[in-house]
Amino acid sequence: MTSEPKAAVQYAYCVSLSRDQEKGAGKEQVDYARELIRRIIVAAPAGWEDLVGGLRPDGTRYSGVVEHDMPLLHLKSAEEYRDVIVLPAAQLCENDHKLIAAIRLYNLAGKSNIVLSCLNRALGESLGEVDAGGEAAKELETSARQILAHYERRGEALDQGQVKIIRKLLKARQAITLSMAGDLEGALAVSLKLTFEIYLAHGFL
């Protein structure tokens, strides 16, 4: 993580230290400090996991500096941290169309079905982009596969309709990847298989 987000977080902590002011000004300062933290997370160009925490490839969770420093923001529990910092930051990322960041934040907050909804939206949009085979699209595809595998290992109760759509979108992305790599025969095979599955699911065959 760059030094700028770290410095900004420290400034937000300083803002929250004026909580004991009279006539409710302290509460306003705490609310403002929390809003600053959320905005810093959304604006961080990279490495925001250092701020909020994240999930390792094996699904175990690690904390970020903001969670370690919860008392400075007058947050009393992991649940309050999730509800006051992580979820609103995820919503801000989603509103700003930073869908990969939103997906990871919702995932960190344990909102699996919101994650699936965002994955569907992001994967669907990626299919129509000019740079459909670019690095951002590949990162999204990798994240989707990792998240689904993580949910399956944990036995999460998921919206299976959403899961099926994601798997179809991932196959469509696979066809694009093969085509971009020059494997037109492989891309055609994946596309035909996907078409067959869609027809079968809708009772056309």
PDB file of C-alpha atoms in Angstrom:
ATOM      1  CA  MET A   1       0.000   0.000   0.000  1.00  0.00           C
ATOM      2  CA  THR A   2       1.266   3.469  -0.832  1.00  0.00           C
ATOM      3  CA  SER A   3       2.058   5.964   1.919  1.00  0.00           C
ATOM      4  CA  GLU A   4      -0.810   8.288   0.922  1.00  0.00           C
ATOM      5  CA  PRO A   5      -3.653   6.029   2.185  1.00  0.00           C
ATOM      6  CA  LYS A   6      -1.681   5.362   5.361  1.00  0.00           C
ATOM      7  CA  ALA A   7      -1.248   9.078   5.982  1.00  0.00           C
ATOM      8  CA  ALA A   8      -4.908   9.722   5.207  1.00  0.00           C
ATOM      9  CA  VAL A   9      -5.978   7.032   7.676  1.00  0.00           C
ATOM     10  CA  GLN A  10      -3.831   8.610  10.382  1.00  0.00           C
ATOM     11  CA  TYR A  11      -5.494  11.960   9.681  1.00  0.00           C
ATOM     12  CA  ALA A  12      -8.929  10.333  10.048  1.00  0.00           C
ATOM     13  CA  TYR A  13      -7.878   8.922  13.413  1.00  0.00           C
ATOM     14  CA  CYS A  14      -6.859  12.404  14.535  1.00  0.00           C
ATOM     15  CA  VAL A  15     -10.271  13.751  13.506  1.00  0.00           C
ATOM     16  CA  SER A  16     -12.027  11.137  15.648  1.00  0.00           C
ATOM     17  CA  LEU A  17     -10.001  12.054  18.742  1.00  0.00           C
ATOM     18  CA  SER A  18     -12.141  15.171  19.233  1.00  0.00           C
ATOM     19  CA  ARG A  19     -15.139  13.018  20.205  1.00  0.00           C
ATOM     20  CA  ASP A  20     -15.377  14.483  23.707  1.00  0.00           C
ATOM     21  CA  GLN A  21     -16.362  17.920  22.471  1.00  0.00           C
ATOM     22  CA  GLU A  22     -19.590  19.360  23.865  1.00  0.00           C
ATOM     23  CA  LYS A  23     -23.029  19.661  22.239  1.00  0.00           C
ATOM     24  CA  GLY A  24     -22.689  16.610  20.022  1.00  0.00           C
ATOM     25  CA  ALA A  25     -19.772  17.937  17.984  1.00  0.00           C
ATOM     26  CA  GLY A  26     -17.720  14.924  19.068  1.00  0.00           C
ATOM     27  CA  LYS A  27     -20.165  12.468  17.528  1.00  0.00           C
ATOM     28  CA  GLU A  28     -20.134  14.462  14.304  1.00  0.00           C
ATOM     29  CA  GLN A  29     -16.339  14.243  14.244  1.00  0.00           C
ATOM     30  CA  VAL A  30     -16.431  10.464  14.731  1.00  0.00           C
ATOM     31  CA  ASP A  31     -18.992  10.091  11.940  1.00  0.00           C
ATOM     32  CA  TYR A  32     -16.844  12.270   9.698  1.00  0.00           C
ATOM     33  CA  ALA A  33     -13.724  10.227  10.529  1.00  0.00           C
ATOM     34  CA  ARG A  34     -15.517   7.001   9.647  1.00  0.00           C
ATOM     35  CA  GLU A  35     -16.718   8.499   6.365  1.00  0.00           C
ATOM     36  CA  LEU A  36     -13.141   9.545   5.600  1.00  0.00           C
ATOM     37  CA  ILE A  37     -11.966   5.968   6.182  1.00  0.00           C
ATOM     38  CA  ARG A  38     -14.621   4.619   3.825  1.00  0.00           C
ATOM     39  CA  ARG A  39     -13.655   7.141   1.139  1.00  0.00           C
ATOM     40  CA  ILE A  40      -9.955   6.310   1.584  1.00  0.00           C
ATOM     41  CA  ILE A  41     -10.697   2.616   1.040  1.00  0.00           C
ATOM     42  CA  VAL A  42     -12.639   3.353  -2.143  1.00  0.00           C
ATOM     43  CA  ALA A  43      -9.998   5.753  -3.476  1.00  0.00           C
ATOM     44  CA  ALA A  44      -6.960   3.581  -2.671  1.00  0.00           C
ATOM     45  CA  PRO A  45      -5.441   2.615  -6.049  1.00  0.00           C
ATOM     46  CA  ALA A  46      -4.128  -0.709  -4.766  1.00  0.00           C
ATOM     47  CA  GLY A  47      -3.381  -2.554  -1.560  1.00  0.00           C
ATOM     48  CA  TRP A  48      -6.578  -1.560   0.238  1.00  0.00           C
ATOM     49  CA  GLU A  49      -6.564  -5.063   1.737  1.00  0.00           C
ATOM     50  CA  ASP A  50      -3.841  -3.699   4.016  1.00  0.00           C
ATOM     51  CA  LEU A  51      -6.457  -1.239   5.287  1.00  0.00           C
ATOM     52  CA  VAL A  52      -9.535  -3.441   5.681  1.00  0.00           C
ATOM     53  CA  GLY A  53      -8.190  -6.997   5.632  1.00  0.00           C
ATOM     54  CA  GLY A  54      -8.879  -9.785   3.183  1.00  0.00           C
ATOM     55  CA  LEU A  55      -9.166 -13.493   2.535  1.00  0.00           C
ATOM     56  CA  ARG A  56      -6.244 -15.803   1.834  1.00  0.00           C
ATOM     57  CA  PRO A  57      -6.466 -18.393  -0.983  1.00  0.00           C
ATOM     58  CA  ASP A  58      -7.412 -21.055   1.592  1.00  0.00           C
ATOM     59  CA  GLY A  59     -10.358 -18.930   2.739  1.00  0.00           C
ATOM     60  CA  THR A  60      -8.932 -17.837   6.083  1.00  0.00           C
ATOM     61  CA  ARG A  61      -9.356 -14.176   6.957  1.00  0.00           C
ATOM     62  CA  TYR A  62      -6.691 -11.660   7.937  1.00  0.00           C
ATOM     63  CA  SER A  63      -7.194  -8.244   9.524  1.00  0.00           C
ATOM     64  CA  GLY A  64      -6.157  -4.865   8.174  1.00  0.00           C
ATOM     65  CA  VAL A  65      -4.801  -1.861  10.018  1.00  0.00           C
ATOM     66  CA  VAL A  66      -8.204  -0.178  10.362  1.00  0.00           C
ATOM     67  CA  GLU A  67      -9.678  -3.212  12.103  1.00  0.00           C
ATOM     68  CA  HIS A  68      -6.676  -3.327  14.427  1.00  0.00           C
ATOM     69  CA  ASP A  69      -7.244   0.352  15.199  1.00  0.00           C
ATOM     70  CA  MET A  70     -11.020   0.090  15.749  1.00  0.00           C
ATOM     71  CA  PRO A  71     -10.892   1.843  19.158  1.00  0.00           C
ATOM     72  CA  LEU A  72      -9.581   4.985  17.448  1.00  0.00           C
ATOM     73  CA  LEU A  73     -12.817   5.087  15.442  1.00  0.00           C
ATOM     74  CA  HIS A  74     -14.886   4.193  18.517  1.00  0.00           C
ATOM     75  CA  LEU A  75     -15.897   0.830  17.047  1.00  0.00           C
ATOM     76  CA  LYS A  76     -16.481  -1.834  19.671  1.00  0.00           C
ATOM     77  CA  SER A  77     -16.711  -5.117  17.753  1.00  0.00           C
ATOM     78  CA  ALA A  78     -15.898  -6.890  14.504  1.00  0.00           C
ATOM     79  CA  GLU A  79     -19.602  -6.778  13.649  1.00  0.00           C
ATOM     80  CA  GLU A  80     -19.745  -3.000  14.101  1.00  0.00           C
ATOM     81  CA  TYR A  81     -16.577  -2.654  12.016  1.00  0.00           C
ATOM     82  CA  ARG A  82     -18.211  -4.710   9.257  1.00  0.00           C
ATOM     83  CA  ASP A  83     -21.466  -2.722   9.330  1.00  0.00           C
ATOM     84  CA  VAL A  84     -19.931   0.748   9.681  1.00  0.00           C
ATOM     85  CA  ILE A  85     -16.808   0.435   7.520  1.00  0.00           C
ATOM     86  CA  VAL A  86     -16.689  -2.623   5.245  1.00  0.00           C
ATOM     87  CA  LEU A  87     -20.274  -2.814   3.944  1.00  0.00           C
ATOM     88  CA  PRO A  88     -20.663   0.932   3.246  1.00  0.00           C
ATOM     89  CA  ALA A  89     -17.258   0.899   1.502  1.00  0.00           C
ATOM     90  CA  ALA A  90     -18.454  -2.017  -0.642  1.00  0.00           C
ATOM     91  CA  GLN A  91     -21.592  -0.075  -1.557  1.00  0.00           C
ATOM     92  CA  LEU A  92     -19.525   2.981  -2.471  1.00  0.00           C
ATOM     93  CA  CYS A  93     -17.275   0.837  -4.686  1.00  0.00           C
ATOM     94  CA  GLU A  94     -20.322  -0.673  -6.366  1.00  0.00           C
ATOM     95  CA  ASN A  95     -21.802   2.793  -6.971  1.00  0.00           C
ATOM     96  CA  ASP A  96     -18.451   3.944  -8.410  1.00  0.00           C
ATOM     97  CA  HIS A  97     -18.457   0.895 -10.712  1.00  0.00           C
ATOM     98  CA  LYS A  98     -15.381  -0.583  -9.003  1.00  0.00           C
ATOM     99  CA  LEU A  99     -16.972  -4.003  -9.095  1.00  0.00           C
ATOM    100  CA  ILE A 100     -13.929  -6.153  -8.329  1.00  0.00           C
ATOM    101  CA  ALA A 101     -13.258  -4.129  -5.168  1.00  0.00           C
ATOM    102  CA  ALA A 102     -16.970  -4.230  -4.265  1.00  0.00           C
ATOM    103  CA  ILE A 103     -17.060  -8.002  -4.728  1.00  0.00           C
ATOM    104  CA  ARG A 104     -14.053  -8.517  -2.472  1.00  0.00           C
ATOM    105  CA  LEU A 105     -15.426  -6.206   0.211  1.00  0.00           C
ATOM    106  CA  TYR A 106     -18.856  -7.857   0.179  1.00  0.00           C
ATOM    107  CA  ASN A 107     -17.086 -11.215   0.339  1.00  0.00           C
ATOM    108  CA  LEU A 108     -15.049 -10.024   3.320  1.00  0.00           C
ATOM    109  CA  ALA A 109     -18.291  -8.930   4.993  1.00  0.00           C
ATOM    110  CA  GLY A 110     -19.812 -12.381   4.473  1.00  0.00           C
ATOM    111  CA  LYS A 111     -22.553 -11.218   2.088  1.00  0.00           C
ATOM    112  CA  SER A 112     -22.322 -14.179  -0.281  1.00  0.00           C
ATOM    113  CA  ASN A 113     -25.504 -13.629  -2.283  1.00  0.00           C
ATOM    114  CA  ILE A 114     -24.670  -9.955  -2.860  1.00  0.00           C
ATOM    115  CA  VAL A 115     -21.266 -11.177  -4.057  1.00  0.00           C
ATOM    116  CA  LEU A 116     -22.987 -13.499  -6.539  1.00  0.00           C
ATOM    117  CA  SER A 117     -25.190 -10.674  -7.811  1.00  0.00           C
ATOM    118  CA  CYS A 118     -22.160  -8.417  -8.342  1.00  0.00           C
ATOM    119  CA  LEU A 119     -20.240 -11.238 -10.029  1.00  0.00           C
ATOM    120  CA  ASN A 120     -23.114 -11.780 -12.450  1.00  0.00           C
ATOM    121  CA  ARG A 121     -23.249  -8.098 -13.276  1.00  0.00           C
ATOM    122  CA  ALA A 122     -19.473  -7.732 -13.649  1.00  0.00           C
ATOM    123  CA  LEU A 123     -19.009 -10.897 -15.726  1.00  0.00           C
ATOM    124  CA  GLY A 124     -21.929  -9.993 -17.976  1.00  0.00           C
ATOM    125  CA  GLU A 125     -20.578  -6.505 -18.583  1.00  0.00           C
ATOM    126  CA  SER A 126     -17.072  -7.842 -19.238  1.00  0.00           C
ATOM    127  CA  LEU A 127     -18.311  -9.919 -22.184  1.00  0.00           C
ATOM    128  CA  GLY A 128     -19.305  -6.805 -24.109  1.00  0.00           C
ATOM    129  CA  GLU A 129     -16.213  -4.731 -23.373  1.00  0.00           C
ATOM    130  CA  VAL A 130     -13.685  -3.890 -26.084  1.00  0.00           C
ATOM    131  CA  ASP A 131     -10.899  -5.215 -23.858  1.00  0.00           C
ATOM    132  CA  ALA A 132     -12.786  -8.403 -22.965  1.00  0.00           C
ATOM    133  CA  GLY A 133      -9.525 -10.360 -22.873  1.00  0.00           C
ATOM    134  CA  GLY A 134      -7.597  -7.758 -20.868  1.00  0.00           C
ATOM    135  CA  GLU A 135      -6.025  -7.999 -17.442  1.00  0.00           C
ATOM    136  CA  ALA A 136      -9.027  -6.579 -15.568  1.00  0.00           C
ATOM    137  CA  ALA A 137     -11.315  -9.167 -17.158  1.00  0.00           C
ATOM    138  CA  LYS A 138      -8.861 -11.950 -16.327  1.00  0.00           C
ATOM    139  CA  GLU A 139      -8.635 -10.737 -12.727  1.00  0.00           C
ATOM    140  CA  LEU A 140     -12.428 -10.765 -12.493  1.00  0.00           C
ATOM    141  CA  GLU A 141     -12.604 -14.300 -13.905  1.00  0.00           C
ATOM    142  CA  THR A 142      -9.952 -15.531 -11.458  1.00  0.00           C
ATOM    143  CA  SER A 143     -11.738 -13.878  -8.528  1.00  0.00           C
ATOM    144  CA  ALA A 144     -15.055 -15.455  -9.550  1.00  0.00           C
ATOM    145  CA  ARG A 145     -13.568 -18.947  -9.707  1.00  0.00           C
ATOM    146  CA  GLN A 146     -11.785 -18.528  -6.373  1.00  0.00           C
ATOM    147  CA  ILE A 147     -14.895 -17.200  -4.639  1.00  0.00           C
ATOM    148  CA  LEU A 148     -17.124 -20.008  -5.919  1.00  0.00           C
ATOM    149  CA  ALA A 149     -14.545 -22.612  -4.867  1.00  0.00           C
ATOM    150  CA  HIS A 150     -14.306 -20.983  -1.423  1.00  0.00           C
ATOM    151  CA  TYR A 151     -18.088 -21.030  -0.976  1.00  0.00           C
ATOM    152  CA  GLU A 152     -18.262 -24.675  -2.046  1.00  0.00           C
ATOM    153  CA  ARG A 153     -15.569 -25.665   0.471  1.00  0.00           C
ATOM    154  CA  ARG A 154     -17.481 -23.919   3.229  1.00  0.00           C
ATOM    155  CA  GLY A 155     -20.853 -25.311   2.196  1.00  0.00           C
ATOM    156  CA  GLU A 156     -22.396 -21.834   1.915  1.00  0.00           C
ATOM    157  CA  ALA A 157     -26.157 -21.631   1.357  1.00  0.00           C
ATOM    158  CA  LEU A 158     -26.201 -19.928  -2.030  1.00  0.00           C
ATOM    159  CA  ASP A 159     -28.756 -18.814  -4.581  1.00  0.00           C
ATOM    160  CA  GLN A 160     -28.212 -21.681  -7.027  1.00  0.00           C
ATOM    161  CA  GLY A 161     -29.857 -19.741  -9.837  1.00  0.00           C
ATOM    162  CA  GLN A 162     -27.147 -17.107  -9.507  1.00  0.00           C
ATOM    163  CA  VAL A 163     -24.439 -19.777  -9.334  1.00  0.00           C
ATOM    164  CA  LYS A 164     -25.640 -21.385 -12.574  1.00  0.00           C
ATOM    165  CA  ILE A 165     -25.601 -18.039 -14.367  1.00  0.00           C
ATOM    166  CA  ILE A 166     -22.070 -17.326 -13.131  1.00  0.00           C
ATOM    167  CA  ARG A 167     -20.858 -20.704 -14.388  1.00  0.00           C
ATOM    168  CA  LYS A 168     -22.359 -20.014 -17.816  1.00  0.00           C
ATOM    169  CA  LEU A 169     -20.751 -16.572 -17.907  1.00  0.00           C
ATOM    170  CA  LEU A 170     -17.403 -18.102 -16.934  1.00  0.00           C
ATOM    171  CA  LYS A 171     -17.707 -20.533 -19.843  1.00  0.00           C
ATOM    172  CA  ALA A 172     -18.444 -17.623 -22.155  1.00  0.00           C
ATOM    173  CA  ARG A 173     -15.343 -15.896 -20.812  1.00  0.00           C
ATOM    174  CA  GLN A 174     -13.354 -19.090 -21.383  1.00  0.00           C
ATOM    175  CA  ALA A 175     -14.431 -19.059 -25.024  1.00  0.00           C
ATOM    176  CA  ILE A 176     -13.289 -15.436 -25.355  1.00  0.00           C
ATOM    177  CA  THR A 177      -9.928 -16.252 -23.757  1.00  0.00           C
ATOM    178  CA  LEU A 178      -9.373 -19.179 -26.125  1.00  0.00           C
ATOM    179  CA  SER A 179     -10.351 -17.056 -29.109  1.00  0.00           C
ATOM    180  CA  MET A 180      -7.995 -14.239 -28.079  1.00  0.00           C
ATOM    181  CA  ALA A 181      -5.211 -16.823 -27.761  1.00  0.00           C
ATOM    182  CA  GLY A 182      -5.863 -18.005 -31.312  1.00  0.00           C
ATOM    183  CA  ASP A 183      -7.474 -21.309 -30.341  1.00  0.00           C
ATOM    184  CA  LEU A 184     -10.582 -20.863 -32.461  1.00  0.00           C
ATOM    185  CA  GLU A 185     -11.402 -24.570 -32.434  1.00  0.00           C
ATOM    186  CA  GLY A 186     -11.307 -24.647 -28.630  1.00  0.00           C
ATOM    187  CA  ALA A 187     -13.396 -21.478 -28.419  1.00  0.00           C
ATOM    188  CA  LEU A 188     -15.989 -22.966 -30.772  1.00  0.00           C
ATOM    189  CA  ALA A 189     -16.150 -26.188 -28.745  1.00  0.00           C
ATOM    190  CA  VAL A 190     -16.774 -24.281 -25.509  1.00  0.00           C
ATOM    191  CA  SER A 191     -19.391 -22.070 -27.195  1.00  0.00           C
ATOM    192  CA  LEU A 192     -21.252 -25.056 -28.642  1.00  0.00           C
ATOM    193  CA  LYS A 193     -21.239 -26.831 -25.287  1.00  0.00           C
ATOM    194  CA  LEU A 194     -22.560 -23.708 -23.570  1.00  0.00           C
ATOM    195  CA  THR A 195     -25.298 -23.301 -26.195  1.00  0.00           C
ATOM    196  CA  PHE A 196     -26.314 -26.940 -25.745  1.00  0.00           C
ATOM    197  CA  GLU A 197     -26.529 -26.494 -21.953  1.00  0.00           C
ATOM    198  CA  ILE A 198     -28.684 -23.363 -22.324  1.00  0.00           C
ATOM    199  CA  TYR A 199     -31.052 -25.089 -24.754  1.00  0.00           C
ATOM    200  CA  LEU A 200     -31.267 -28.123 -22.475  1.00  0.00           C
ATOM    201  CA  ALA A 201     -31.986 -25.967 -19.414  1.00  0.00           C
ATOM    202  CA  HIS A 202     -34.843 -24.213 -21.228  1.00  0.00           C
ATOM    203  CA  GLY A 203     -36.363 -27.435 -22.566  1.00  0.00           C
ATOM    204  CA  PHE A 204     -35.530 -26.756 -26.197  1.00  0.00           C
ATOM    205  CA  LEU A 205     -33.913 -30.194 -26.569  1.00  0.00           C
TER     206      LEU A 205
END
